[in-house]
Short mmCIF file of C-alpha atoms in Angstrom, two decimals:
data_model
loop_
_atom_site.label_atom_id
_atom_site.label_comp_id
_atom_site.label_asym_id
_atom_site.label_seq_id
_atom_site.Cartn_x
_atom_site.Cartn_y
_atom_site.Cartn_z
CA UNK X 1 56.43 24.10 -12.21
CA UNK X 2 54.17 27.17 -12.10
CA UNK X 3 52.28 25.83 -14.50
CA UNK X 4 51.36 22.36 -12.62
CA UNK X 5 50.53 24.58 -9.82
CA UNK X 6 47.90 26.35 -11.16
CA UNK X 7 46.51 23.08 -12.92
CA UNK X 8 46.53 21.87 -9.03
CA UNK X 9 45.26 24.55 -7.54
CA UNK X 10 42.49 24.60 -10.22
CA UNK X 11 41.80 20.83 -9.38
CA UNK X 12 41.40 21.18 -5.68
CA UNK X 13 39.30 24.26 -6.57
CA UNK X 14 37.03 22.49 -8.41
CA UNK X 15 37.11 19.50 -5.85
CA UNK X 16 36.31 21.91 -3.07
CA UNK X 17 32.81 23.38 -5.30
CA UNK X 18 31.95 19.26 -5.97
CA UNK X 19 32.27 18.93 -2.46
CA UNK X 20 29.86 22.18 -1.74
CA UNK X 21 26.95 20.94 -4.19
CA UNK X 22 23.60 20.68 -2.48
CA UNK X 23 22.28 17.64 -2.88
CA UNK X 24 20.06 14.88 -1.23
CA UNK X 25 22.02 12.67 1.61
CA UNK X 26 19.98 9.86 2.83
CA UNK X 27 20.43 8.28 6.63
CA UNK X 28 19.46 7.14 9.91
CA UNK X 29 19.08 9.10 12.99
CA UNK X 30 19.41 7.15 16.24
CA UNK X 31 19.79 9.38 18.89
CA UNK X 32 17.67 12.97 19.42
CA UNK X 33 19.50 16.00 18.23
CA UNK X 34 20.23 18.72 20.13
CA UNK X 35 17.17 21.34 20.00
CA UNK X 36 19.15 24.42 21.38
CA UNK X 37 21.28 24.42 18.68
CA UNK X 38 18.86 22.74 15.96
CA UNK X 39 22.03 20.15 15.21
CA UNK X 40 21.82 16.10 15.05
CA UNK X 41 23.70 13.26 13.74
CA UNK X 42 23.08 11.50 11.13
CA UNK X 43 24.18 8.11 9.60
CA UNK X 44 24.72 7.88 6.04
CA UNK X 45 24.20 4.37 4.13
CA UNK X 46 27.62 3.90 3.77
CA UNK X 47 28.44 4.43 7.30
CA UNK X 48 30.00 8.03 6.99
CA UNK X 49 28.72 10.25 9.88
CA UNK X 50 27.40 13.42 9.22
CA UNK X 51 26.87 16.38 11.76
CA UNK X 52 23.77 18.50 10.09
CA UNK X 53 22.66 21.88 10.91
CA UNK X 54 19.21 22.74 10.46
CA UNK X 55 18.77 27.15 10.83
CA UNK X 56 14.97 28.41 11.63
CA UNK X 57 14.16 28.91 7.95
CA UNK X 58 14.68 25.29 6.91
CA UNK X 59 11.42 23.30 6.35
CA UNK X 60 11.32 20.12 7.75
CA UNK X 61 8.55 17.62 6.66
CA UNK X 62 7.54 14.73 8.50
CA UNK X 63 5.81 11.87 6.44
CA UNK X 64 4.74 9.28 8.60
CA UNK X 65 1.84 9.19 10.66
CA UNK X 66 2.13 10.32 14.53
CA UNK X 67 5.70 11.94 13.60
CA UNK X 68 6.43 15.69 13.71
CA UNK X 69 9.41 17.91 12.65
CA UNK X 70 10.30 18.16 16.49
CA UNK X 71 10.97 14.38 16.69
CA UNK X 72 14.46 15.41 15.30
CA UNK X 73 15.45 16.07 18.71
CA UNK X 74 12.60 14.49 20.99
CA UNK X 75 13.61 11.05 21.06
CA UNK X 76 9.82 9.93 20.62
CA UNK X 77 11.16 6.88 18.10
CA UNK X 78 13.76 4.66 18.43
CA UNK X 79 15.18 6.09 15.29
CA UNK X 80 13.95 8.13 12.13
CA UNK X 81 14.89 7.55 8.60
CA UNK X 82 15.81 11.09 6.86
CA UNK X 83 16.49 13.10 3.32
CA UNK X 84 18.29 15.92 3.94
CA UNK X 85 19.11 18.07 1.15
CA UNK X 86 21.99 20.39 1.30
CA UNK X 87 25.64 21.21 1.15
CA UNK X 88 28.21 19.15 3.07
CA UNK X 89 31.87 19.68 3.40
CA UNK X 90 34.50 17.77 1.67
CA UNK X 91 36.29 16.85 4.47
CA UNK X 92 35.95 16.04 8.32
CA UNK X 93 34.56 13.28 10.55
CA UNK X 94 32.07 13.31 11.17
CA UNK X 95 31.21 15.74 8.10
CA UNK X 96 29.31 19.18 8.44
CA UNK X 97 25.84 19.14 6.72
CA UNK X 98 24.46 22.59 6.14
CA UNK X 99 20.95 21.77 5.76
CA UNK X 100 18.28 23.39 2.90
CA UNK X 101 15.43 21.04 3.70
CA UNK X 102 14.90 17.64 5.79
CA UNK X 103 12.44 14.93 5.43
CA UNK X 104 11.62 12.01 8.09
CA UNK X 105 10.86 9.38 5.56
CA UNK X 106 9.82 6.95 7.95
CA UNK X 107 9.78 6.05 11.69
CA UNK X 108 11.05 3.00 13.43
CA UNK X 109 8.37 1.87 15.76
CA UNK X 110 9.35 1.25 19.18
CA UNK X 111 7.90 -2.78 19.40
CA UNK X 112 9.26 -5.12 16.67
CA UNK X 113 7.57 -8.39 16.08
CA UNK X 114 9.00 -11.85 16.73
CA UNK X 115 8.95 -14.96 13.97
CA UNK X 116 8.42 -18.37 14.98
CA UNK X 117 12.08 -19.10 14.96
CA UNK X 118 12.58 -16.20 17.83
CA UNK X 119 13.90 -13.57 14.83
CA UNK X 120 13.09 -10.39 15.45
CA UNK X 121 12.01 -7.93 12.84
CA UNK X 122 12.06 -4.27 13.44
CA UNK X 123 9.27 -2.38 11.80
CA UNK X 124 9.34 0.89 10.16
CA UNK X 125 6.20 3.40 9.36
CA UNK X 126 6.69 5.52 6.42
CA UNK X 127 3.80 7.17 4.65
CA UNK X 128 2.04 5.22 2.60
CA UNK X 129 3.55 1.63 3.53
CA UNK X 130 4.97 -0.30 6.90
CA UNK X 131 8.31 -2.29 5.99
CA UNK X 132 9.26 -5.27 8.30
CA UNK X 133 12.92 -5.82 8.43
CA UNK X 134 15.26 -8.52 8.80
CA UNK X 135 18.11 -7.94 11.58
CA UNK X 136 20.55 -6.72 8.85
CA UNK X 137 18.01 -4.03 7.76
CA UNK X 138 16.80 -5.87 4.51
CA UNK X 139 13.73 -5.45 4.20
CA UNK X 140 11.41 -8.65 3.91
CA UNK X 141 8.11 -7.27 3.27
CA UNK X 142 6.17 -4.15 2.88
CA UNK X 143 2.65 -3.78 3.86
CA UNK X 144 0.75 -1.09 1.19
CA UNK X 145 -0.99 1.34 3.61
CA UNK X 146 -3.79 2.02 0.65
CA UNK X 147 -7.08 4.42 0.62
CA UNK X 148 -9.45 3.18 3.59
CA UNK X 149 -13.29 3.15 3.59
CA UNK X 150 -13.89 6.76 4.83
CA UNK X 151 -11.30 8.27 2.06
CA UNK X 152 -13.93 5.86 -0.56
CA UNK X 153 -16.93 7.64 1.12
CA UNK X 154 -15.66 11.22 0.40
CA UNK X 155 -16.11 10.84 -3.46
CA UNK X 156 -19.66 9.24 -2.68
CA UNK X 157 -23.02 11.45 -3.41
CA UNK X 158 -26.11 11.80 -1.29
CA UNK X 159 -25.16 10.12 1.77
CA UNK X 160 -26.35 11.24 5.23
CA UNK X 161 -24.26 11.07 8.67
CA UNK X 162 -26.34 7.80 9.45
CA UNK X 163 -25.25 6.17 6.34
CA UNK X 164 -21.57 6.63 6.43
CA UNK X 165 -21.23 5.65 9.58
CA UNK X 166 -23.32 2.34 9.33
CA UNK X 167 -20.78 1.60 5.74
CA UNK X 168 -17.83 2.67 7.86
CA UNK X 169 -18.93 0.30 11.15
CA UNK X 170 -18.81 -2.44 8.14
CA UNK X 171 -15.67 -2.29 6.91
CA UNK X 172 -14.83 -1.90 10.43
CA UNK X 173 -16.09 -5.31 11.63
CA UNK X 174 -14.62 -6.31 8.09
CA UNK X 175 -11.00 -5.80 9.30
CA UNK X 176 -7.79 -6.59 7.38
CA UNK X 177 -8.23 -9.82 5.09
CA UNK X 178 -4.99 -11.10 4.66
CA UNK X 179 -2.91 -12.84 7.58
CA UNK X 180 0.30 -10.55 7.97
CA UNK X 181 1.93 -13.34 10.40
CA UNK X 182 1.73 -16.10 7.38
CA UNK X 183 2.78 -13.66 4.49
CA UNK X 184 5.73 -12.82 7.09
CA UNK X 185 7.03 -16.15 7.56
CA UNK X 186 6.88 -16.84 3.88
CA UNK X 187 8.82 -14.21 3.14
CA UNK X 188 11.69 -14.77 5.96
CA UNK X 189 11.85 -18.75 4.44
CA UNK X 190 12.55 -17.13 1.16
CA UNK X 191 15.39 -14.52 2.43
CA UNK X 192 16.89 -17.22 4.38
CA UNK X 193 16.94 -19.72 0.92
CA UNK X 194 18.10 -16.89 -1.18
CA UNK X 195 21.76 -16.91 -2.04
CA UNK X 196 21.56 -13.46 -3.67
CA UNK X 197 18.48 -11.37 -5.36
CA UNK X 198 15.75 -11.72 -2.97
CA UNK X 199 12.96 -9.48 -3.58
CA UNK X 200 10.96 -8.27 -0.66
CA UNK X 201 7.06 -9.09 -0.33
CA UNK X 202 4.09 -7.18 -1.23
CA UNK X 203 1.17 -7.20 0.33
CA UNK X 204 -1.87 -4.39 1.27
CA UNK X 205 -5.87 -3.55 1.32
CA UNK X 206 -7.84 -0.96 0.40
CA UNK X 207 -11.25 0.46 -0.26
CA UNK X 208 -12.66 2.49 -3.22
CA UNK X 209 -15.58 3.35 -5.04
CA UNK X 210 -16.74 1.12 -7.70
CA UNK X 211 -20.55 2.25 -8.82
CA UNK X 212 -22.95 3.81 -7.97
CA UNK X 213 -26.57 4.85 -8.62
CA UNK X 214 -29.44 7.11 -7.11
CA UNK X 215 -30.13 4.58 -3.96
CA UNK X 216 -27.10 2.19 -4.22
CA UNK X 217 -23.58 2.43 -3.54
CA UNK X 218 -20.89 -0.25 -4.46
CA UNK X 219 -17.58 -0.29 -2.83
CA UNK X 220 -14.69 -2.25 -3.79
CA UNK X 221 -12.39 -4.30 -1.29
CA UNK X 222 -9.20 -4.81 -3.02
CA UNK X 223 -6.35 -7.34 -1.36
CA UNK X 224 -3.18 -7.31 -2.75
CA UNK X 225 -1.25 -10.57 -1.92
CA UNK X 226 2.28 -11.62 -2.82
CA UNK X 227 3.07 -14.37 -4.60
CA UNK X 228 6.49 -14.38 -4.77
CA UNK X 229 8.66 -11.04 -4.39
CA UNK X 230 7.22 -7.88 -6.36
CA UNK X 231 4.91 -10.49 -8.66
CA UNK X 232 1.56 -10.06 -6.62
CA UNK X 233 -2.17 -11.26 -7.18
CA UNK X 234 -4.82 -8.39 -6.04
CA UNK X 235 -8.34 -9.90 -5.04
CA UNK X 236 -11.10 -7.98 -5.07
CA UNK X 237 -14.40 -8.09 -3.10
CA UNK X 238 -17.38 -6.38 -3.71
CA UNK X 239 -19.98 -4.93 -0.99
CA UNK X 240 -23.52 -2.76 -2.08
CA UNK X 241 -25.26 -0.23 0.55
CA UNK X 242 -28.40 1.59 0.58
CA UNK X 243 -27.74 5.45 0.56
CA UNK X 244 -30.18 6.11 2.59
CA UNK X 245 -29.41 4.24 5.84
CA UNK X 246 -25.36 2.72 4.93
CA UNK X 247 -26.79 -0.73 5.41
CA UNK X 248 -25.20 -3.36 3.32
CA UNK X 249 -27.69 -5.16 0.62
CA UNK X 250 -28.10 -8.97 0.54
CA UNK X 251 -27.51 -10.47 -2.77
CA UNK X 252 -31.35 -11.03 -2.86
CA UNK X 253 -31.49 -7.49 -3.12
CA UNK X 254 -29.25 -7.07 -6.00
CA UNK X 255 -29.57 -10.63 -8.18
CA UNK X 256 -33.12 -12.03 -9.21
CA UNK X 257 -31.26 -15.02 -8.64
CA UNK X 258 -28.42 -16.28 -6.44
CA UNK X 259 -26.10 -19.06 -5.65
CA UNK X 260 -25.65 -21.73 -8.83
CA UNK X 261 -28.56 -20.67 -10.73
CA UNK X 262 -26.79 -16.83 -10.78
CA UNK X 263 -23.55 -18.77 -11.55
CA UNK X 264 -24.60 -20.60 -14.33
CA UNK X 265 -26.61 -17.65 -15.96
CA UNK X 266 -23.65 -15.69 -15.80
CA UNK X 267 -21.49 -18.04 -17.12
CA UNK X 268 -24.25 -18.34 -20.21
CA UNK X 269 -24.17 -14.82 -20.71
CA UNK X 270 -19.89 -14.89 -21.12
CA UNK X 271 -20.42 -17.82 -23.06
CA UNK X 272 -18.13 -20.08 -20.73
CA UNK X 273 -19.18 -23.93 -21.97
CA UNK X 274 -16.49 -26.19 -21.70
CA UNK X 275 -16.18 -28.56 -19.00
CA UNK X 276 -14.62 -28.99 -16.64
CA UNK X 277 -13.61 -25.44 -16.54
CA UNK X 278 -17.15 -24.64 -16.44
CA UNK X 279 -18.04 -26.97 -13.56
CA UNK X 280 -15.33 -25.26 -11.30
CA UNK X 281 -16.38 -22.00 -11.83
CA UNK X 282 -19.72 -23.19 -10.87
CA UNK X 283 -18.17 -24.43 -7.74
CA UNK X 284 -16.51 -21.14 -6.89
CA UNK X 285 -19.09 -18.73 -7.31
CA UNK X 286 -19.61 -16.34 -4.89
CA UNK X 287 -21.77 -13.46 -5.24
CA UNK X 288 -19.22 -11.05 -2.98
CA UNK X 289 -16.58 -11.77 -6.33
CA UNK X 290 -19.54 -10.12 -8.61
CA UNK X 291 -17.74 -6.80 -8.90
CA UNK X 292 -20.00 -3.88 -10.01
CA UNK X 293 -18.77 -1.22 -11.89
CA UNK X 294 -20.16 1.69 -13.85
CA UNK X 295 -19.06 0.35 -17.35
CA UNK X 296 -19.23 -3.45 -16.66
CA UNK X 297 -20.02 -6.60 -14.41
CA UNK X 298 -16.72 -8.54 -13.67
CA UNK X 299 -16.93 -11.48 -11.93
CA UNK X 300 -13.95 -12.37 -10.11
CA UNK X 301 -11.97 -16.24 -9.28
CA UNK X 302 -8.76 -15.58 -7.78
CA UNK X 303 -5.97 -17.64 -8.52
CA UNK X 304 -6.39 -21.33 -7.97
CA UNK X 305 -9.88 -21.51 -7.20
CA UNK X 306 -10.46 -22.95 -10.62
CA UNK X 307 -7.93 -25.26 -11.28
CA UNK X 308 -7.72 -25.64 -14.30
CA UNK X 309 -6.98 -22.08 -15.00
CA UNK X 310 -3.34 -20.78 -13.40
CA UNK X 311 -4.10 -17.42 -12.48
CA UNK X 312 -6.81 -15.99 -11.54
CA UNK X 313 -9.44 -15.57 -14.08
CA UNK X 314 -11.63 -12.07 -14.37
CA UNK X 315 -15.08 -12.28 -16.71
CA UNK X 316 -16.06 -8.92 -17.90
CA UNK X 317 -19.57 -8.65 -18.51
CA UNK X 318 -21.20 -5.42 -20.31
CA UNK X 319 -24.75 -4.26 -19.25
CA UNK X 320 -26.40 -6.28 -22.09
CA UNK X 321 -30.17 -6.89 -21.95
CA UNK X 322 -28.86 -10.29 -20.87
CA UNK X 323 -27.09 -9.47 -17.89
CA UNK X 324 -29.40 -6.45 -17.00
CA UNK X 325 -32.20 -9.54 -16.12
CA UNK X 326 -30.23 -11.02 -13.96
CA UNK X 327 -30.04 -7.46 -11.52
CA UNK X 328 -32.55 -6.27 -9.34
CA UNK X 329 -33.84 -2.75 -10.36
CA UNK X 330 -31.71 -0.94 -7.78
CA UNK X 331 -29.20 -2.79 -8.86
CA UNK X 332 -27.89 -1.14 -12.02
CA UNK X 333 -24.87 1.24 -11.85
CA UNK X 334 -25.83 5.05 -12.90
CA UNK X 335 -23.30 4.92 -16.20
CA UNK X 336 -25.24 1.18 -16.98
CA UNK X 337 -28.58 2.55 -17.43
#
């Protein structure tokens, strides 16, 4: 009997030090804590409660834009998602938390949005993406907050005040190219089909560097669209400035040629004959797909706008003597020439 007794007391020993482990509990706070006493409550995934204490010394990080490590107990948001990593006890409702560090993962804004079928989606900010949820909390599509114009311009040489605010007033009157009200009812049809699995959208824009030489500078739009859960198409779109002032360039000021005659020269440089694959491509050209980068031209068709292709297509062209006749002086990347 003795002997059990120790084993037991050995067990609930060990039980007790499980229980005391610090480690990461993930939840939902819906209500402000209590700043006096640096306390608040906090709802676990699986519903259990917990009651966490957060001393002076404890860092608390807050992620999301506009949020702050006061919003624990300010009430600012209709309710914060958190990490808190600590030790909690083994037993007690709801259960003590002895915080070692807390993160507010993401924010809950305080106005939803409304579908066409009067569902309304609650929308959560976390740090680099916004998630729209369903009214269970699953979450039907995230929107990819990705590096803006201005972040671009910061790894951009020999540009004035003038210029990066002329480039910046572009991609300001450029604006967001997708249509987040369509992707969001596409994905809601698809939750509400699903019997099991669904996968949430993707979808997101953003703005980088692509080339650049001694008077031009190339940025890169990039739209990332979903085409069915996690299995996304990105579409890029390419815009050229003059350093000097930040205006954008005209394609006459890049291409000796433009429209069809561009197209088909292109097309003879990447040795694209057949028909009618050929003919469409012809038909889709754009010069704002012609993607300029420091190693290579890429010319761009996104996904259906030749036919009889399935995906989109991409044509990498190098800087040959071929291509090189077809650009504008100013118009050849620094690592081209």
């Amino acid at each position: 009997m003795k002997k059990l007794s120790a084993f037991a007391a050995c067990a609930l020993a060990a039980l007790l030090l499980a229980g005391c482990s610090e480690r990461t509990y993930t939840g939902i706070l819906t209500a402000p804590g209590d700043g006096a006493t640096r306390s608040f409550t906090m709802r676990g995934r699986d519903g259990t409660a917990y009651s966490v204490k957060v001393t002076e010394d404890v860092p608390v990080v807050a992620w999301p834009e506009g949020t702050e490590p006061g919003d624990l107990y300010s009430g600012n948001w209709p309710a914060l998602r958190l990490s808190v990593k600590g030790r909690a006890s083994l037993f007690g409702e709801p259960v003590s938390l002895t915080a070692g560090s807390v993160q507010i993962d993401a924010a809950r804004q305080p106005e939803g949005l409304t579908l066409a079928d009067g569902t309304s989606l609650s929308v959560w900010q976390a740090s680099f993406d916004r998630e729209y949820c369903a009214p269970d909390g699953t979450v039907l599509l995230e929107e990819q907050l990705g590096s803006e114009a201005a972040d671009a311009l910061e790894n951009a040489a020999g540009l004035s005040q003038e210029a990066k605010e002329n480039i910046l007033a572009f991609y300001e009157a450029q604006g967001i190219l997708y249509d987040l009200p369509a992707q969001l009812e596409r994905a809601w049809a698809a939750y509400s089909e699903a019997d099991e699995g669904f996968e949430l959208y993707t979808l997101g824009q953003e703005v980088n560097l692509c080339a650049e030489n001694g008077s031009t500078l190339w940025l890169v739009t990039t739209v990332t669209l979903p085409l069915g859960g996690r299995v996304v198409t990105e579409e890029p779109l390419c815009a050229a400035f003059d350093k000097a002032t930040g205006e954008a360039l005209t394609a006459e000021e890049l291409f000796t040629c433009t429209g069809e005659t561009l197209a088909a020269a292109l097309l003879d440089a990447a040795g694209i004959t057949d028909e009618p694959r050929r003919g469409e491509m012809l038909a889709a050209f754009g010069e704002n797909r012609v993607v300029f980068r420091g190693e290579a031209l890429e010319v761009f068709y996104p996904e259906g706008a030749v036919p009889s292709e399935e995906t989109a297509l991409i044509l990498g062209l190098d800087y040959t003597d071929e291509v090189k006749a077809l650009l504008q002086p100013r118009a050849l990347p620094q690592r081209a020439t």
